[in-house]
Coordinates of C-alpha atoms in Angstrom, one line a residue:
M1 CA -39.7 -94.4 58.1
K2 CA -41.6 -91.6 57.1
L3 CA -41.2 -90.3 60.8
T4 CA -37.9 -90.1 60.5
L5 CA -37.6 -88.5 57.4
Y6 CA -39.6 -86.1 58.2
I7 CA -38.1 -85.1 61.3
T8 CA -35.0 -84.6 59.0
L9 CA -35.7 -82.3 56.8
L10 CA -36.9 -80.1 59.5
I11 CA -33.4 -80.1 61.3
L12 CA -31.4 -80.1 58.1
P13 CA -32.1 -76.7 56.6
F14 CA -31.3 -75.6 60.5
Q15 CA -27.9 -77.4 60.5
Q16 CA -27.0 -75.6 57.4
C17 CA -28.2 -72.1 58.1
I18 CA -26.0 -72.6 61.5
G19 CA -22.9 -73.5 59.4
Q20 CA -23.3 -71.0 56.5
D21 CA -20.9 -68.4 56.0
L22 CA -23.6 -65.5 55.5
V23 CA -22.3 -62.1 54.4
P24 CA -24.3 -59.0 53.8
F25 CA -25.5 -57.9 50.3
R26 CA -28.0 -55.2 48.9
D27 CA -30.8 -55.4 46.8
N28 CA -33.1 -52.3 46.1
G29 CA -32.0 -50.0 48.9
L30 CA -32.2 -52.7 51.5
W31 CA -30.0 -55.4 52.9
G32 CA -30.0 -58.8 53.5
Y33 CA -27.4 -61.7 53.5
K34 CA -26.6 -65.0 51.3
D35 CA -24.5 -67.4 51.9
Q36 CA -20.8 -66.4 50.5
Q37 CA -19.8 -69.9 48.9
Q38 CA -23.4 -71.0 47.6
G39 CA -24.9 -67.3 46.8
L40 CA -28.2 -68.4 47.9
I41 CA -30.2 -66.1 49.9
S42 CA -30.7 -66.9 53.5
I43 CA -32.2 -63.8 54.8
L44 CA -34.3 -61.5 52.0
P45 CA -33.2 -57.7 52.2
Q46 CA -35.6 -55.9 54.6
Y47 CA -32.8 -54.0 56.6
D48 CA -31.2 -50.3 55.8
Y49 CA -28.1 -51.4 57.6
A50 CA -26.2 -55.0 57.9
S51 CA -23.0 -56.0 59.6
T52 CA -21.0 -58.9 59.2
F53 CA -21.6 -61.7 61.7
L54 CA -19.7 -62.2 64.3
Y55 CA -19.9 -65.0 67.3
D56 CA -23.2 -65.9 64.8
I57 CA -24.7 -62.5 65.2
A58 CA -25.1 -59.7 63.2
I59 CA -26.0 -56.0 64.1
V60 CA -28.8 -54.2 61.5
G61 CA -30.6 -51.2 61.5
R62 CA -34.3 -49.6 60.4
N63 CA -34.9 -45.9 60.8
D64 CA -31.5 -44.9 62.1
K65 CA -31.8 -47.4 65.0
K66 CA -29.7 -50.7 65.6
G67 CA -30.9 -54.1 66.7
A68 CA -29.0 -57.6 66.8
I69 CA -30.3 -60.9 64.5
N70 CA -29.1 -64.4 64.4
K71 CA -28.0 -66.2 61.1
Q72 CA -31.9 -67.4 61.1
N73 CA -33.3 -64.0 60.9
V74 CA -34.4 -64.3 64.8
L75 CA -34.6 -60.6 66.7
L76 CA -31.9 -61.0 69.6
V77 CA -31.7 -57.0 70.6
P78 CA -34.8 -55.1 69.5
I79 CA -34.3 -52.5 66.6
E80 CA -34.5 -49.4 69.2
H81 CA -31.1 -48.3 70.0
E82 CA -29.3 -45.8 68.5
F83 CA -25.8 -47.6 68.6
L84 CA -25.4 -51.3 69.1
Q85 CA -22.1 -53.2 69.0
L86 CA -20.4 -56.2 69.8
L87 CA -18.3 -56.0 72.6
D88 CA -17.0 -59.8 72.8
S89 CA -18.4 -63.0 72.3
S90 CA -21.0 -62.1 75.2
E91 CA -22.0 -58.8 75.3
F92 CA -23.1 -55.5 73.3
L93 CA -21.9 -51.6 73.7
Y94 CA -25.3 -50.2 73.4
G95 CA -26.5 -46.2 73.5
R96 CA -27.5 -42.9 71.8
K97 CA -25.9 -40.4 69.7
A98 CA -24.2 -37.5 71.8
E99 CA -24.5 -34.2 71.1
Y100 CA -21.7 -33.9 68.6
F101 CA -21.7 -36.1 64.9
G102 CA -20.3 -39.5 65.0
E103 CA -20.0 -39.5 68.7
Y104 CA -22.1 -42.1 71.1
I105 CA -23.0 -42.3 74.9
V106 CA -22.5 -46.1 75.7
G107 CA -22.8 -48.9 78.3
V108 CA -22.5 -52.7 78.4
M109 CA -25.6 -55.0 77.7
T110 CA -25.4 -58.6 78.0
F111 CA -26.6 -60.7 74.8
D112 CA -30.0 -61.2 77.5
Q113 CA -30.2 -57.6 77.1
E114 CA -29.3 -57.0 80.8
I115 CA -28.1 -53.9 81.5
K116 CA -24.3 -54.2 83.2
I117 CA -23.3 -50.5 82.8
P118 CA -25.4 -47.9 81.9
A119 CA -25.2 -46.0 78.8
E120 CA -23.2 -43.0 80.5
Y121 CA -19.8 -43.0 78.9
N122 CA -18.0 -42.1 75.9
G123 CA -16.0 -45.2 75.6
I124 CA -15.9 -48.7 76.9
R125 CA -13.4 -51.4 76.5
K126 CA -12.6 -54.5 78.1
I127 CA -9.6 -54.9 79.4
K128 CA -7.8 -57.3 81.8
N129 CA -10.7 -58.6 83.3
T130 CA -12.2 -55.0 84.1
Y131 CA -14.2 -52.4 81.7
L132 CA -11.9 -49.5 81.2
L133 CA -14.6 -46.4 81.1
T134 CA -13.7 -42.8 79.3
K135 CA -16.2 -39.4 79.6
N136 CA -15.0 -37.0 77.2
I137 CA -14.7 -33.2 78.9
D138 CA -15.6 -30.8 76.4
S139 CA -14.2 -27.2 76.2
I140 CA -15.6 -25.1 73.9
I141 CA -13.1 -22.4 72.1
S142 CA -15.1 -21.2 69.4
Y143 CA -18.1 -20.9 67.4
T144 CA -16.9 -20.7 63.3
N145 CA -19.3 -20.7 60.5
G146 CA -21.8 -22.6 62.6
E147 CA -19.4 -24.9 63.6
V148 CA -18.3 -25.5 67.0
I149 CA -14.3 -25.8 67.8
R150 CA -13.6 -27.4 71.0
S151 CA -10.9 -29.3 72.6
V152 CA -11.6 -32.7 74.6
S153 CA -10.1 -33.8 77.1
Y154 CA -11.3 -36.9 79.0
L155 CA -11.8 -38.6 82.9
Q156 CA -11.6 -42.6 83.3
G157 CA -12.1 -45.2 85.6
L158 CA -12.5 -48.7 86.0
N159 CA -15.5 -51.4 87.1
D160 CA -15.4 -55.2 87.4
L161 CA -16.8 -57.5 85.1
D162 CA -20.4 -57.5 87.3
G163 CA -20.2 -54.1 86.6
N164 CA -19.6 -52.7 89.9
V165 CA -16.9 -49.5 90.5
L166 CA -13.7 -50.1 91.3
I167 CA -12.1 -46.8 90.7
P168 CA -14.5 -44.0 90.1
C169 CA -14.6 -42.4 86.9
E170 CA -12.8 -39.0 87.6
Y171 CA -9.3 -39.4 87.1
S172 CA -7.2 -38.1 84.1
N173 CA -5.6 -41.5 82.7
I174 CA -5.6 -45.0 83.9
T175 CA -3.3 -47.5 82.9
W176 CA -2.2 -51.0 83.4
K177 CA 1.5 -51.2 85.2
N178 CA 1.3 -55.4 85.2
D179 CA -1.6 -57.8 85.9
T180 CA -2.5 -56.5 89.2
L181 CA -1.3 -52.9 90.1
I182 CA -2.7 -50.2 88.0
V183 CA -1.0 -46.3 87.7
V184 CA -3.9 -43.9 88.3
S185 CA -3.4 -40.2 87.4
R186 CA -4.6 -37.0 88.6
G187 CA -3.5 -34.2 86.7
K188 CA 0.6 -34.7 86.6
N189 CA 0.9 -36.6 89.6
Q190 CA 0.3 -40.6 90.0
G191 CA -1.4 -43.0 92.2
L192 CA -0.8 -46.9 92.8
F193 CA -4.0 -49.2 92.9
N194 CA -4.3 -52.9 92.6
N195 CA -6.5 -54.3 90.6
K196 CA -9.2 -54.9 93.3
G197 CA -9.5 -50.9 93.4
K198 CA -7.8 -50.3 96.8
Q199 CA -5.7 -47.4 96.7
L200 CA -1.7 -48.1 97.9
T201 CA 0.2 -44.5 98.0
G202 CA -1.0 -41.4 97.6
F203 CA -1.2 -39.1 94.7
E204 CA 2.3 -37.4 95.5
Y205 CA 4.0 -39.0 92.7
V206 CA 5.1 -38.1 89.3
V207 CA 6.2 -41.5 87.8
F208 CA 6.4 -45.0 88.7
G209 CA 8.9 -47.4 86.8
D210 CA 8.5 -51.0 86.4
F211 CA 8.9 -53.9 88.8
I212 CA 12.2 -55.0 88.8
E213 CA 13.9 -57.4 91.4
G214 CA 10.6 -56.7 93.6
V215 CA 10.7 -53.1 93.3
A216 CA 10.2 -49.9 91.1
K217 CA 11.8 -46.9 91.0
A218 CA 9.5 -43.7 92.2
R219 CA 9.8 -40.3 91.5
I220 CA 8.0 -37.3 93.9
N221 CA 9.2 -33.8 92.7
N222 CA 12.3 -34.2 91.4
K223 CA 13.5 -36.7 93.8
F224 CA 14.0 -40.5 93.3
G225 CA 13.7 -43.8 95.4
F226 CA 12.0 -47.3 95.2
I227 CA 8.6 -48.6 96.2
Y228 CA 7.3 -52.3 97.4
P229 CA 4.3 -53.6 94.9
T230 CA 2.2 -52.9 98.2
G231 CA 2.8 -49.5 97.8
E232 CA 5.0 -49.3 101.0
V233 CA 8.5 -47.2 100.3
A234 CA 11.2 -49.5 100.1
I235 CA 14.1 -47.1 100.1
P236 CA 13.3 -43.7 100.7
I237 CA 12.8 -41.2 98.1
Q238 CA 15.7 -39.0 98.3
F239 CA 18.4 -39.4 95.4
E240 CA 18.4 -37.2 92.2
Y241 CA 18.0 -40.1 90.3
C242 CA 18.7 -43.5 90.2
D243 CA 18.6 -46.5 88.1
N244 CA 16.8 -49.7 88.3
F245 CA 18.0 -52.5 90.1
R246 CA 20.0 -55.4 88.5
N247 CA 21.5 -58.5 90.4
G248 CA 20.6 -56.9 93.7
Y249 CA 22.4 -53.2 92.9
A250 CA 21.1 -49.9 91.7
Y251 CA 23.1 -46.5 90.3
I252 CA 22.1 -43.6 92.3
M253 CA 23.2 -40.0 91.8
Q254 CA 23.9 -37.0 94.2
G255 CA 25.3 -33.7 93.7
N256 CA 25.8 -34.8 90.0
K257 CA 27.9 -38.0 91.1
W258 CA 27.3 -41.4 91.0
G259 CA 27.8 -44.5 93.3
L260 CA 25.8 -47.7 94.3
I261 CA 23.2 -48.7 96.6
N262 CA 22.1 -52.5 97.6
K263 CA 18.6 -53.8 98.2
K264 CA 18.3 -52.5 101.8
G265 CA 19.3 -49.1 100.8
E266 CA 22.3 -48.8 102.0
I267 CA 25.5 -47.3 100.0
V268 CA 28.2 -49.9 99.1
I269 CA 30.3 -47.2 96.4
E270 CA 30.2 -43.0 97.7
T271 CA 28.1 -41.1 95.2
K272 CA 31.9 -39.4 93.8
F273 CA 32.3 -40.9 90.6
E274 CA 31.6 -40.3 87.0
F275 CA 29.2 -42.5 85.5
E276 CA 31.5 -44.0 83.1
D277 CA 34.3 -44.3 85.7
L278 CA 31.5 -46.2 88.3
Q279 CA 30.7 -48.8 85.6
I280 CA 34.6 -50.1 85.3
I281 CA 34.5 -50.3 89.1
V282 CA 31.3 -52.0 89.5
E283 CA 32.6 -54.2 86.6
K284 CA 35.3 -55.1 88.6
K285 CA 33.9 -55.6 91.6
Y286 CA 30.6 -57.0 90.8
G287 CA 31.1 -58.6 87.6
R288 CA 28.0 -56.5 86.2

């Protein structure tokens, strides 16, 4: 009976601490944590910096260095990083100060302190089961009263969730077209990649539209056509303009006149009409 009571008394404070909604508070210049509801101090003031708890983890700091603790004040990450931030429920962004105030060079570290991505980037975020990586490219414009005036461009790349490189961090922009296709920009031109990092097209394209009815509008220089999700050309890039497919047909423009094509790229209405006139004809003929 006494043994059971003794074990219960040991476990109860631990369970209470786990369930507590701890909030940071400051006393004499130092930060600690107390229970939000009862106001009882759970972690005595001892830190120069203290974040709120997220995923039962808080970022704390001393002497301009950051670490991480749990609600029992057990140190999960040593207080040795110039930058430390929760990325999600299993990983941290960690790193060091960059050359300019308020900027950092960051990487990804697991809760077990395994370095997944080295601290080499100005920004990292998770998107569609990948890491989108960003590096700043600084161009100094002038020095004014000891302050640097600069312009900032950036390069982007993509890593998988194991930290392996899918797309090198050397492109001017990366955007997701859908869950499996990625538009990668190099200057003013674009190429299409899949979510495994495989390049599907060259960089001769200026823009890709959305994939509708199995194809996407694509532009090379001043000409338009259609491509498949594989990157292969579905309908040659030859029109002055084209609209998206709808019910198997798409408007095209040549010589400032409009016509209609089918999914095979066959011209079913010659390009000799004003757009409003063609719409009337298509409505009567195809009911669209």
